[in-house]
Coordinates of C-alpha atoms in Angstrom, one line a residue:
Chain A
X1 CA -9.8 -2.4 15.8
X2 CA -9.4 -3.1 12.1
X3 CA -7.1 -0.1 11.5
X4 CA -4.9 -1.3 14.7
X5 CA -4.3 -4.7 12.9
X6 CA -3.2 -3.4 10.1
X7 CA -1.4 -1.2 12.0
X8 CA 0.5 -3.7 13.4
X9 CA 1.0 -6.5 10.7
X10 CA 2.3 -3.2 8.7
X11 CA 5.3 -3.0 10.9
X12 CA 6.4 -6.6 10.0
X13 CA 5.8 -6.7 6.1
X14 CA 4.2 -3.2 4.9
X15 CA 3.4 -4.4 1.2
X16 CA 2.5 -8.2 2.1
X17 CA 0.2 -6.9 4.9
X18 CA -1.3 -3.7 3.0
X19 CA -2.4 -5.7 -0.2
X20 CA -3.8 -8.3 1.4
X21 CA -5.7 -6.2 3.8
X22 CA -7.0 -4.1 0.0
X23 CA -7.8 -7.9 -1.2
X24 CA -10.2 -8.7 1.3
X25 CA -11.6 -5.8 1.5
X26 CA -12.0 -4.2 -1.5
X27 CA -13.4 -7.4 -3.1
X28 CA -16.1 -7.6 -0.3
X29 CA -17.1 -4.2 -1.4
X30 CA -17.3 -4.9 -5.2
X31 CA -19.1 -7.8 -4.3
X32 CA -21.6 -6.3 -1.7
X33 CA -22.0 -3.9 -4.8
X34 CA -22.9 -6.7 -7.3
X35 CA -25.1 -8.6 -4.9
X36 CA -27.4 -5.3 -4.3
X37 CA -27.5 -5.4 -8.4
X38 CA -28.9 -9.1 -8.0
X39 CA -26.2 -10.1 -9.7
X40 CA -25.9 -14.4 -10.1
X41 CA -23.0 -16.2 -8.4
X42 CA -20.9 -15.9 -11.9
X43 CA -21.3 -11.8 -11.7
X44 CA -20.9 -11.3 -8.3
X45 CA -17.6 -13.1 -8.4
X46 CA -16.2 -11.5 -11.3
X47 CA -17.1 -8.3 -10.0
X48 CA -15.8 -8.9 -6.9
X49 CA -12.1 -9.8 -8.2
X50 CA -11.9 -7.2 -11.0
X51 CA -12.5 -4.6 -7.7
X52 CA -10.0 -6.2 -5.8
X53 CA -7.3 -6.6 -8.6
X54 CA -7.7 -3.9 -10.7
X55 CA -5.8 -1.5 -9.1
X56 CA -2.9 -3.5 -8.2
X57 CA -3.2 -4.8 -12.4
X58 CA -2.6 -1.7 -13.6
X59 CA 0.4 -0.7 -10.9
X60 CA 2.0 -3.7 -12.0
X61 CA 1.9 -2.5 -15.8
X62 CA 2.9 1.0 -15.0
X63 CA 6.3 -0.3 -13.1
X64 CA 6.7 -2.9 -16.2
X65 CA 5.7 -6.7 -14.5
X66 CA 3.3 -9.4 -14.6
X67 CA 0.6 -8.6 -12.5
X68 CA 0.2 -10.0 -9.3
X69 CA -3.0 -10.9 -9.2
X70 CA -1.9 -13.3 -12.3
X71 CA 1.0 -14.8 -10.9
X72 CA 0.4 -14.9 -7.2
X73 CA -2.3 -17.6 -6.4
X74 CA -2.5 -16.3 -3.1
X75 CA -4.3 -13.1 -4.6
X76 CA -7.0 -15.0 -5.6
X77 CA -7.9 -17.3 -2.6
X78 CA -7.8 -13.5 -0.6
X79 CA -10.3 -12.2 -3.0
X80 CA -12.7 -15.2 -2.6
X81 CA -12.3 -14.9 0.8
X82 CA -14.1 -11.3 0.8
X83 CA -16.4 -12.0 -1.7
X84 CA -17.2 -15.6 0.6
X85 CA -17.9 -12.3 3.5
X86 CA -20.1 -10.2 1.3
X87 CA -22.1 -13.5 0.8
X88 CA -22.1 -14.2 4.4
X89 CA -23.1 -10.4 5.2
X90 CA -25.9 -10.6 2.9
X91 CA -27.5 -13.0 4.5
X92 CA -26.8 -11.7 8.2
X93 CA -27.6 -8.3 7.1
X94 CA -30.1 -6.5 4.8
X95 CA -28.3 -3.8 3.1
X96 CA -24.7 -4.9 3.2
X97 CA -23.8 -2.0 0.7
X98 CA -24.6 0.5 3.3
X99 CA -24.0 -1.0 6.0
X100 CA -20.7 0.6 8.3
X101 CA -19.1 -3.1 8.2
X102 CA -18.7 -2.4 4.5
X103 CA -18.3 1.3 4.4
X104 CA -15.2 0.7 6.9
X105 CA -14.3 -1.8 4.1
X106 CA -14.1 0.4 1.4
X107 CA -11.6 2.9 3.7
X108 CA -9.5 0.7 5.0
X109 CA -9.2 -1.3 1.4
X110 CA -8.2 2.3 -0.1
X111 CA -6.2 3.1 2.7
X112 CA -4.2 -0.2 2.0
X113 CA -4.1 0.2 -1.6
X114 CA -2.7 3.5 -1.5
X115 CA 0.3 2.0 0.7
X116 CA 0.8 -0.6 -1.1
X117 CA 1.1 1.1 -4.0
X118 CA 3.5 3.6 -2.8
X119 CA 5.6 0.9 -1.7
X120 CA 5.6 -0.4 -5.0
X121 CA 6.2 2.4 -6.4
X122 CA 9.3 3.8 -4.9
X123 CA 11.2 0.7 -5.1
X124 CA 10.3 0.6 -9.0
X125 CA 12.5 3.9 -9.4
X126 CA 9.9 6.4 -10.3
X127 CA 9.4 9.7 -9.6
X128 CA 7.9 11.6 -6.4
X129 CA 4.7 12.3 -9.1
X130 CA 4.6 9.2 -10.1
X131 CA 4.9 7.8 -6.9
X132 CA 1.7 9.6 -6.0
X133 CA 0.1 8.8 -9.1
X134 CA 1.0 4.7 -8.9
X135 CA -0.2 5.1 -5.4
X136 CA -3.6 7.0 -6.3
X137 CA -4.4 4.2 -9.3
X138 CA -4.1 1.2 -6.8
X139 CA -6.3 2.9 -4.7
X140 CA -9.2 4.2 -6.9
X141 CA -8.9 1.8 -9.9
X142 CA -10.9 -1.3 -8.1
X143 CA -13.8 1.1 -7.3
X144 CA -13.7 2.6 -11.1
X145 CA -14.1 -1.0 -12.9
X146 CA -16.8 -1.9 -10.2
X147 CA -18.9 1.1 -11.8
X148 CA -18.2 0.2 -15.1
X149 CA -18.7 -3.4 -14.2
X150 CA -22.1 -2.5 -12.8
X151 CA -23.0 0.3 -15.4
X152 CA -22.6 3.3 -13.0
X153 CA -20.7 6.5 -14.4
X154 CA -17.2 5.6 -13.0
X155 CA -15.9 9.4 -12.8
X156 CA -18.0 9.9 -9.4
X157 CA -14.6 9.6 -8.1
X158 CA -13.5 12.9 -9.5
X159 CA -16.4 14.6 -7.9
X160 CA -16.4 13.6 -4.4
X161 CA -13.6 12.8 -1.5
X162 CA -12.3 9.5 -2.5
X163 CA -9.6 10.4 -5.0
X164 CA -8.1 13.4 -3.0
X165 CA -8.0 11.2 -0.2
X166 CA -6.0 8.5 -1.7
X167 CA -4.0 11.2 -3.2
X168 CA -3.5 12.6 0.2
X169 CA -2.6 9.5 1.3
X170 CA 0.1 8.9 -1.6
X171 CA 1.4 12.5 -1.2
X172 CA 2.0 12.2 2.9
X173 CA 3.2 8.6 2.3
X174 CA 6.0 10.2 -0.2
X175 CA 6.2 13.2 2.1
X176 CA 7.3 11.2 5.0
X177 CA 9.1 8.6 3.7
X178 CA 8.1 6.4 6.6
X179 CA 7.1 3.3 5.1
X180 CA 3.4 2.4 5.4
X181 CA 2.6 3.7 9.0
X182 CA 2.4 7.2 7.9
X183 CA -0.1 6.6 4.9
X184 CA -2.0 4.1 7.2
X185 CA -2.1 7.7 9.7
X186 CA -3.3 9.8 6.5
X187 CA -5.9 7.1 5.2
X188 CA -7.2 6.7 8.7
X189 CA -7.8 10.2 9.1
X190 CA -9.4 10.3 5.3
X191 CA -11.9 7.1 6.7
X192 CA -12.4 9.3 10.2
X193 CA -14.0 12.2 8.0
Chain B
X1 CA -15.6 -28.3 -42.0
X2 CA -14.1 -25.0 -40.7
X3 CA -13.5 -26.4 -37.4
X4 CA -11.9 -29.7 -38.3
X5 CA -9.4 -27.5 -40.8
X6 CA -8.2 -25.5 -37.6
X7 CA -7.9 -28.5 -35.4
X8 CA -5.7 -30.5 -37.8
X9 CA -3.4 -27.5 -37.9
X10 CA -3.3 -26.9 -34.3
X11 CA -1.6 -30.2 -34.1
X12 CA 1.3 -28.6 -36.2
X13 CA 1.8 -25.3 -34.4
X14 CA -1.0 -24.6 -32.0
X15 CA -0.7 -20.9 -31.0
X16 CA 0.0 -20.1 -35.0
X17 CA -2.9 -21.5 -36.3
X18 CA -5.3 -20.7 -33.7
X19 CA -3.7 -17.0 -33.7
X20 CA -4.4 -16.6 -36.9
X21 CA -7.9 -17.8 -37.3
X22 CA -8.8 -15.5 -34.6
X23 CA -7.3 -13.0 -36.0
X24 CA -9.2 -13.3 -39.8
X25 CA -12.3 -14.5 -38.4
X26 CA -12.7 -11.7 -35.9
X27 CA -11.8 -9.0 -38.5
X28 CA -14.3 -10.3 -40.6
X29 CA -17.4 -10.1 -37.8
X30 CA -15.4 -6.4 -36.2
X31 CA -15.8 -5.8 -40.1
X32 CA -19.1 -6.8 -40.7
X33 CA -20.3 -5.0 -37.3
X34 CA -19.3 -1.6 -38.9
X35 CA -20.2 -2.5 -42.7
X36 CA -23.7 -2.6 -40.8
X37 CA -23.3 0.7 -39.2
X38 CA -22.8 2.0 -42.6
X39 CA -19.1 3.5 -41.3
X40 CA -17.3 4.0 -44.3
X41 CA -13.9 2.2 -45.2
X42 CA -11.7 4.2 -42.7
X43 CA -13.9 3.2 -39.9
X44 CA -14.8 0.0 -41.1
X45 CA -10.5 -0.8 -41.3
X46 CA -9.9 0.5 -38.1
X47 CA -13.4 -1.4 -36.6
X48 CA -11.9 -4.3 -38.2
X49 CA -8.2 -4.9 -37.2
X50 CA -9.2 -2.9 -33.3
X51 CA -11.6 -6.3 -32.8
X52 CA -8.7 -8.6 -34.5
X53 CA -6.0 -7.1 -32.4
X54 CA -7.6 -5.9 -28.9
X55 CA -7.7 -9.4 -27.2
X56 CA -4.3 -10.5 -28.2
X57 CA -2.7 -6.8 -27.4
X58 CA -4.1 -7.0 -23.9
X59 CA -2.7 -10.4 -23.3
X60 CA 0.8 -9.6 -24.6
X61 CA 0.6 -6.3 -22.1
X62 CA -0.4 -8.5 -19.3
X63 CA 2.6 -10.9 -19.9
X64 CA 4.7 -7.9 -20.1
X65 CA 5.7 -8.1 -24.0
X66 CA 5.2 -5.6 -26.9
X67 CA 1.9 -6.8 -28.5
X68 CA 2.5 -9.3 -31.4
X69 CA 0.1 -6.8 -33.8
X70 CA 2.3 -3.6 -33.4
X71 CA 5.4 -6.1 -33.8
X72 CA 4.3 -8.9 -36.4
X73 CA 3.8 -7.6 -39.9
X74 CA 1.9 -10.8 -40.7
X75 CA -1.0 -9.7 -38.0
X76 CA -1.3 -6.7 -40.0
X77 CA -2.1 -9.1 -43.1
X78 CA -4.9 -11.4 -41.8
X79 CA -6.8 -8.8 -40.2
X80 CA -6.3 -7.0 -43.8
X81 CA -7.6 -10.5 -44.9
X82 CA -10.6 -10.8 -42.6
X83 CA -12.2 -7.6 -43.3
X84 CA -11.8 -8.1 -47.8
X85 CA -13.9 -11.3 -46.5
X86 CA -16.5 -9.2 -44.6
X87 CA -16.5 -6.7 -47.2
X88 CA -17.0 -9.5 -50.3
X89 CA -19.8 -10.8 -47.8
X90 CA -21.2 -7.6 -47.9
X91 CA -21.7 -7.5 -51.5
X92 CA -22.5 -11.7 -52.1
X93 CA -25.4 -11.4 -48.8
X94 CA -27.7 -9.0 -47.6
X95 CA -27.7 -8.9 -43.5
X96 CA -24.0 -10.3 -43.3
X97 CA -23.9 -9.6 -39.7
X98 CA -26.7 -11.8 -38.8
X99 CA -25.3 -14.7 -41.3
X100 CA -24.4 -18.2 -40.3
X101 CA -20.9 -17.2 -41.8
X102 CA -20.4 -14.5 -39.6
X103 CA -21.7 -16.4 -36.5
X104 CA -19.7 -19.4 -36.8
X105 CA -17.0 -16.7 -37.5
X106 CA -17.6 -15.3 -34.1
X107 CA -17.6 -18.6 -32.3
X108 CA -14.1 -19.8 -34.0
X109 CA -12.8 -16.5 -33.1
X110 CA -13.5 -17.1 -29.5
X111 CA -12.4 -20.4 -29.6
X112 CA -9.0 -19.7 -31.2
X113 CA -8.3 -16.9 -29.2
X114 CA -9.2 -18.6 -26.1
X115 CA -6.5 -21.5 -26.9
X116 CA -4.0 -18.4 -28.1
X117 CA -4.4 -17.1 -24.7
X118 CA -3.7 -20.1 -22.7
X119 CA -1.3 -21.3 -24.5
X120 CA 0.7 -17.8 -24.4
X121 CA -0.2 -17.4 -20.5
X122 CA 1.5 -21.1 -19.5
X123 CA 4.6 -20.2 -21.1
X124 CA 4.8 -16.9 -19.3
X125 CA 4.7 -18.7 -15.8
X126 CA 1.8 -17.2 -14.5
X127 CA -0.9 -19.0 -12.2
X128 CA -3.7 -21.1 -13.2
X129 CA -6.1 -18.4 -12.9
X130 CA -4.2 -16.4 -14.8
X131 CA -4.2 -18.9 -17.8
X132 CA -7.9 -18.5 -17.3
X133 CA -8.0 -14.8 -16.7
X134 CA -5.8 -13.9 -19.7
X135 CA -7.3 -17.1 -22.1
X136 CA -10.5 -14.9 -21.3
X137 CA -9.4 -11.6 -21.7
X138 CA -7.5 -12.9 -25.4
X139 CA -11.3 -14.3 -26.5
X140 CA -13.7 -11.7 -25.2
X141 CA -11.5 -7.9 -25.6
X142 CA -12.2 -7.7 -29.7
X143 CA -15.7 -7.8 -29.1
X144 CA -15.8 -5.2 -26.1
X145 CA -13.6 -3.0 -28.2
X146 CA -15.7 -3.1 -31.3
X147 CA -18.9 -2.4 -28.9
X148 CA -17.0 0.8 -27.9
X149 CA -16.4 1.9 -31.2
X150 CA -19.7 1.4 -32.2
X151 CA -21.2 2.9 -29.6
X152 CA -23.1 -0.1 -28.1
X153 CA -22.8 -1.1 -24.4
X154 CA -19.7 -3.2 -24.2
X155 CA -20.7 -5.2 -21.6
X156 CA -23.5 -7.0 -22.9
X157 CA -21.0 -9.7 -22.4
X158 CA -21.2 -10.2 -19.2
X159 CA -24.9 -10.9 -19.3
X160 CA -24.8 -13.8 -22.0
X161 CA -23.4 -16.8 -22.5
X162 CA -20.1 -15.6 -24.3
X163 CA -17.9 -14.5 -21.7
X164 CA -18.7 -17.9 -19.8
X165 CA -17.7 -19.6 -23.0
X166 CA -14.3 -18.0 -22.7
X167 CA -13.7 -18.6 -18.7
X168 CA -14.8 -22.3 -19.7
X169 CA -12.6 -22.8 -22.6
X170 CA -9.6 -21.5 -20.6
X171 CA -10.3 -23.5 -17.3
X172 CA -11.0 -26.7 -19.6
X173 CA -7.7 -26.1 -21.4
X174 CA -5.8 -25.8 -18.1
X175 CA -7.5 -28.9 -16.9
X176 CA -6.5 -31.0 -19.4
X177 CA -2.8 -29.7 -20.0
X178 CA -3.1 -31.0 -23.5
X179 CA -2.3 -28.0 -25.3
X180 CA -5.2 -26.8 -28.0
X181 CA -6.8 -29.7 -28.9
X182 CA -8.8 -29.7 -25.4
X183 CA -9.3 -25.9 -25.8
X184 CA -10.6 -26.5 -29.3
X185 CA -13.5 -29.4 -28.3
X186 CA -14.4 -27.2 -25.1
X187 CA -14.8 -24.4 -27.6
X188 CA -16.4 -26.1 -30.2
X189 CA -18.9 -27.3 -27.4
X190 CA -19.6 -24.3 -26.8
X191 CA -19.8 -22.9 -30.6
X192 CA -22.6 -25.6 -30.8
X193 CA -24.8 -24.7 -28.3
Chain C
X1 CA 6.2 31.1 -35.8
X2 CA 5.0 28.0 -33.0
X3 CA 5.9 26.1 -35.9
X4 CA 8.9 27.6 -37.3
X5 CA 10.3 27.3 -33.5
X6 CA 9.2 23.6 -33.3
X7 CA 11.1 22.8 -36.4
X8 CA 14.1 24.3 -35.3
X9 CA 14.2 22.8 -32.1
X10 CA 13.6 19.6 -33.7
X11 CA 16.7 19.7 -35.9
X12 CA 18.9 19.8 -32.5
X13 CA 16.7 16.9 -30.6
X14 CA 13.9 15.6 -32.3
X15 CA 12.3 13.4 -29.6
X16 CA 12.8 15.8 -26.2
X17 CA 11.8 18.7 -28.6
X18 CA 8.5 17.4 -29.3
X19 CA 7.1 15.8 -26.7
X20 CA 8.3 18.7 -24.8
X21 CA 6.2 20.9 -27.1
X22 CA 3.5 18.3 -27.2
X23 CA 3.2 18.2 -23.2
X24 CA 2.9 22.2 -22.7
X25 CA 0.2 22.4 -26.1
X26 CA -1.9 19.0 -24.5
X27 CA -1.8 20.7 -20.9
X28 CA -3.0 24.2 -22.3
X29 CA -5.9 22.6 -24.5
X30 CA -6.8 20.2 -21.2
X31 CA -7.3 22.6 -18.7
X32 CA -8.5 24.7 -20.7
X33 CA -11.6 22.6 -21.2
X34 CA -11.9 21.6 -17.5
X35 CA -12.0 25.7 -17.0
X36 CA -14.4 26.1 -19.3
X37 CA -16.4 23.1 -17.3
X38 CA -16.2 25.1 -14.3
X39 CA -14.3 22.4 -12.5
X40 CA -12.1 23.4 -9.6
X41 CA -8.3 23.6 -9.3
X42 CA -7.5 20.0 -8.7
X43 CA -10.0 19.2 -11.5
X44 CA -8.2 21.6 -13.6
X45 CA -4.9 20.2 -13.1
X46 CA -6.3 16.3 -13.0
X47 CA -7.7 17.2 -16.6
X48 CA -4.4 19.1 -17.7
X49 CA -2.0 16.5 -16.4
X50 CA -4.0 13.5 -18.0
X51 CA -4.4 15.1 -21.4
X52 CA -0.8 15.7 -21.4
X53 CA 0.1 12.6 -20.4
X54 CA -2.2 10.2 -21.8
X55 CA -1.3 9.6 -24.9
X56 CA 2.7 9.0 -24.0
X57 CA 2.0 6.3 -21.4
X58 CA -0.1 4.5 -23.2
X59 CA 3.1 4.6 -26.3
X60 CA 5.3 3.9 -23.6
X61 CA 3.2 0.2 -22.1
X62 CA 2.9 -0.5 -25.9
X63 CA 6.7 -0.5 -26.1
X64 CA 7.0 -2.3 -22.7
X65 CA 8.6 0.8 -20.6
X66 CA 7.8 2.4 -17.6
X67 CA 6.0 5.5 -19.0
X68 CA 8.2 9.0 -18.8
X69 CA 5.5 11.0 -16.8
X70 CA 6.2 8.8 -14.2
X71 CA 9.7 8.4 -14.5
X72 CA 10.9 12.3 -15.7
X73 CA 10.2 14.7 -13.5
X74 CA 10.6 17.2 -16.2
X75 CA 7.2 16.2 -17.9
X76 CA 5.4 17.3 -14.8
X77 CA 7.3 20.7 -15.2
X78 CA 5.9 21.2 -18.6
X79 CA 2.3 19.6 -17.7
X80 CA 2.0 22.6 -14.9
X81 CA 3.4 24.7 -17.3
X82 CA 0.8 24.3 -19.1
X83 CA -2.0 24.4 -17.5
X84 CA -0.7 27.9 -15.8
X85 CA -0.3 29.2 -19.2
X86 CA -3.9 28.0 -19.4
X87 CA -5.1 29.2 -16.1
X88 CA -3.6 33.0 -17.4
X89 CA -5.6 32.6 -20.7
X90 CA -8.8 32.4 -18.8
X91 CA -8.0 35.1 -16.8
X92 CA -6.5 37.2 -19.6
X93 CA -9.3 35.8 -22.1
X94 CA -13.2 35.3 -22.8
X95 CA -14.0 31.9 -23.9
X96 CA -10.0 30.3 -24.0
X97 CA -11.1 26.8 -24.9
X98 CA -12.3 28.2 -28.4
X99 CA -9.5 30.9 -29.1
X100 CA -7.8 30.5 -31.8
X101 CA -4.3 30.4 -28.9
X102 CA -6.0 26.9 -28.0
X103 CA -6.7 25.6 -31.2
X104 CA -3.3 26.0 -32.1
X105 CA -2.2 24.5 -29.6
X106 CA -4.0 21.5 -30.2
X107 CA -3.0 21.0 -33.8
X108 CA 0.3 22.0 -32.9
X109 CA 0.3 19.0 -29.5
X110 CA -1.1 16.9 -32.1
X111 CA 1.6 17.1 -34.6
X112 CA 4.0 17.1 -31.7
X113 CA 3.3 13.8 -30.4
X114 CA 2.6 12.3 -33.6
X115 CA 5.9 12.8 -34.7
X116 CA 7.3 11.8 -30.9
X117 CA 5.6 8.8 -30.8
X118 CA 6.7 7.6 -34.3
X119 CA 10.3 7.8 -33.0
X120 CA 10.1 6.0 -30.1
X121 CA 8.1 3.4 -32.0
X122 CA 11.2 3.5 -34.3
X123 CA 14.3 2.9 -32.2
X124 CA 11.5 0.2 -30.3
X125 CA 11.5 -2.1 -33.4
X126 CA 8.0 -2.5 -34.2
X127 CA 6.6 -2.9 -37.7
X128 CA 6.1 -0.2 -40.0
X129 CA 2.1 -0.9 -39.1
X130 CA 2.8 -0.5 -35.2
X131 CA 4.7 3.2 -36.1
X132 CA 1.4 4.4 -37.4
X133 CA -0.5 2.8 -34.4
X134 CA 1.7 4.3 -31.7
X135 CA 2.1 7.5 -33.4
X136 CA -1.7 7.7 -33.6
X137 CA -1.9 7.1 -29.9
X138 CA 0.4 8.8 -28.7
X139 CA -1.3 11.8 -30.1
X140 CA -5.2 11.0 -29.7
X141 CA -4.9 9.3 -26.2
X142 CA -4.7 12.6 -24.5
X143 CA -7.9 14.0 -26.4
X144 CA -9.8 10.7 -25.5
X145 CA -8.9 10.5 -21.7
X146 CA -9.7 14.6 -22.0
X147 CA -13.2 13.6 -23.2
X148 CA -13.8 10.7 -21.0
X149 CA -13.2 13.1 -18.1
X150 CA -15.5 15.7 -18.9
X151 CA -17.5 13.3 -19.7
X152 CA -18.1 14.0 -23.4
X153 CA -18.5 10.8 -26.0
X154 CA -14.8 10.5 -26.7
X155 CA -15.4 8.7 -30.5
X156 CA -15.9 12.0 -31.9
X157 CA -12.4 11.0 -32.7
X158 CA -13.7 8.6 -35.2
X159 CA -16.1 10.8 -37.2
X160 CA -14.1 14.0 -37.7
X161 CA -10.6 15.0 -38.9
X162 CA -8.1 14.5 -35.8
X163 CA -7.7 11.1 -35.8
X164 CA -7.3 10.7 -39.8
X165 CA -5.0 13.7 -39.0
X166 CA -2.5 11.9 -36.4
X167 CA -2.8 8.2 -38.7
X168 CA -1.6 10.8 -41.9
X169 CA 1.3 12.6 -39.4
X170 CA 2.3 8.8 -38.8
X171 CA 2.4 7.4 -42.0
X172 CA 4.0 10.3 -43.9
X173 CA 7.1 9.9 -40.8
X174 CA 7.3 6.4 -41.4
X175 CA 7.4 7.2 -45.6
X176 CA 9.9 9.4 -45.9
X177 CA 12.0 8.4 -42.6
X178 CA 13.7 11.6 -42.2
X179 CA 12.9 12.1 -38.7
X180 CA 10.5 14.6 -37.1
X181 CA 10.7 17.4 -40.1
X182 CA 8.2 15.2 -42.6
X183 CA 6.5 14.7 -39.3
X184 CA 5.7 18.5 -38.7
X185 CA 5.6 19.1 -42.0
X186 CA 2.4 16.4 -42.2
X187 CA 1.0 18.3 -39.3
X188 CA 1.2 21.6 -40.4
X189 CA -0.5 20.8 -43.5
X190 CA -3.3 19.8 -40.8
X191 CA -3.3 21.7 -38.7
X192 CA -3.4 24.6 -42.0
X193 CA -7.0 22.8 -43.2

């Protein structure tokens, strides 16, 4: 049901809908992270925005502008809004991290990510690599400063499935050409595994 | 004493003078870090101007400009200053790292660089919590960066008090709009405590 | 005779000639390390691609431009150029990461984008300190994000001769200002100790 929202908000404004789908859900995920840490209120909510914005930071500097998440104040009020859903699924729940509602997060937030970035990407006049590469950093770079953040080696990600899959999705979304509903197909397919 | 010099010339040219305390007083305690670790002068230089020049190099990347130290020969000349001060330390005291001199060093550092920041990130039109992200990320990156190069665990920071001396600084000098003077008392609060 | 090669090449087009150089060398020497790790293909070519390109982008944000690996299709060329070149040492080769074909090739990449990265730092109208710094990075980064990767400390930078190495490659080009050939010329004597 998630995945056919985005789906379909994708249709009307692929970047606008993507990134604020990553928002929500990648900074749920950082902060379901920190709150299994026992992190206070001040940690959880810095780790919580750093893994919701620091992907999309460091797209931003790659194509040469501010980054959004400093000039946009609706960036921030969506990252509050998934750390204000880790807090509520805390208490509903009792292991949030693993539980599907936030596994589901963390694949649909790279899923968006790596669409968003590709959107970003091609209209900043860079090349099919680095298309694929802006795409992959947007994607993986909230879930590498949550490990730092939380003191985990952050290069799991080179070990397992979730970079290929976000490069996957950046590679079929060039591929394709199709904005956004192709690498929302890919990503999908990477979250089904 | 120290403090009342910097806020008397704050009210002359605000982001000069508190750019350039920061930038001797956090060479000196970068300096002193490494004098400690028995690095010799190579490693104590580049210990030295990496903790004077991290914070402010970040922010300038983040408001998409060519960082003032790599542009600005007169950077190059305070840090150079701050670190003969931590090296004459050396010699005058015996623990210099622990000394009041290098503590209150510390604390005016953060408090410059966290009116340096603001004041840089409300003339680059970027959202409020932007002047709070990047008034924090001026104040706090030196000392991550010299915990990296000598080999500590760099985020120590988020655990004590100092990086929430930074985000309050920031928010209090948004808050009041009156450019350093505010971001000076907030920080001098905080160098108190 | 890599050299002699080098400095011709130079004479015609110092910048392209180097970094071109310096992308095949950086590939060769990162893959070669990620072979030697046992990591798969994509690893290998992750590892390759990132050493190789490393050290340029970073250059390339400090002087406010999109970086060139992401822009040039030709660096990618090079970058799988080198990493098949490193792919047939392996093959062709007991231990390649330790042959003397590798070691070459890193003092050779070092010099390379030592003397690259002090001419775009040039024409980009930094101070004479900022040459050095950009220079410096531009031809440690790659090492760093190599090490990082493989997950070795990357400060062994700090203690031994590479890094002392690049910051002596940087200076001597900004000294005597006749592009690249001082540069090279610094190197050589490097990489000859």
């Amino acid at each position: 049901l998630v995945i056919r929202d985005v789906a379909t908000a994708v249709l009307a404004d692929p970047f606008v809908a993507m990134n604020a789908v990553g928002l929500v859900a990648f900074a749920l995920v950082g902060a379901s992270k920190a709150i299994r840490e026992e992190y206070d209120l001040f940690g959880i909510a810095v780790v919580g925005l750093a893994t919701a914005f620091a992907g999309g930071a460091t797209r931003d500097l790659l194509v040469n502008r501010v980054p959004l998440a400093l000039s946009d104040p609706t960036e921030i009020g969506l990252g509050l809004l998934g750390i204000a859903l880790a807090i509520g699924l805390s208490i509903a729940l009792e292991s949030p991290d693993d539980h599907p509602v936030t596994l589901v997060s963390d694949a649909v937030g790279l899923a968006a990510f790596t669409t968003a970035g590709a959107i970003v990407a091609s209209g900043a006049g860079v090349s099919s690599f680095g298309v694929v590469v802006i795409a992959t950093i947007n994607a993986v770079g909230g879930g590498a400063i949550a490990d730092v953040l939380l003191d985990r080696p952050p290069f799991i990600l080179f070990e397992d499935f979730y970079a290929s899959c976000a490069v996957l999705g950046g590679t079929t979304y060039w591929i394709v050409a199709t904005v956004g509903a192709s690498g929302t197909t890919a990503a999908a397919a990477c979250a089904a595994i």
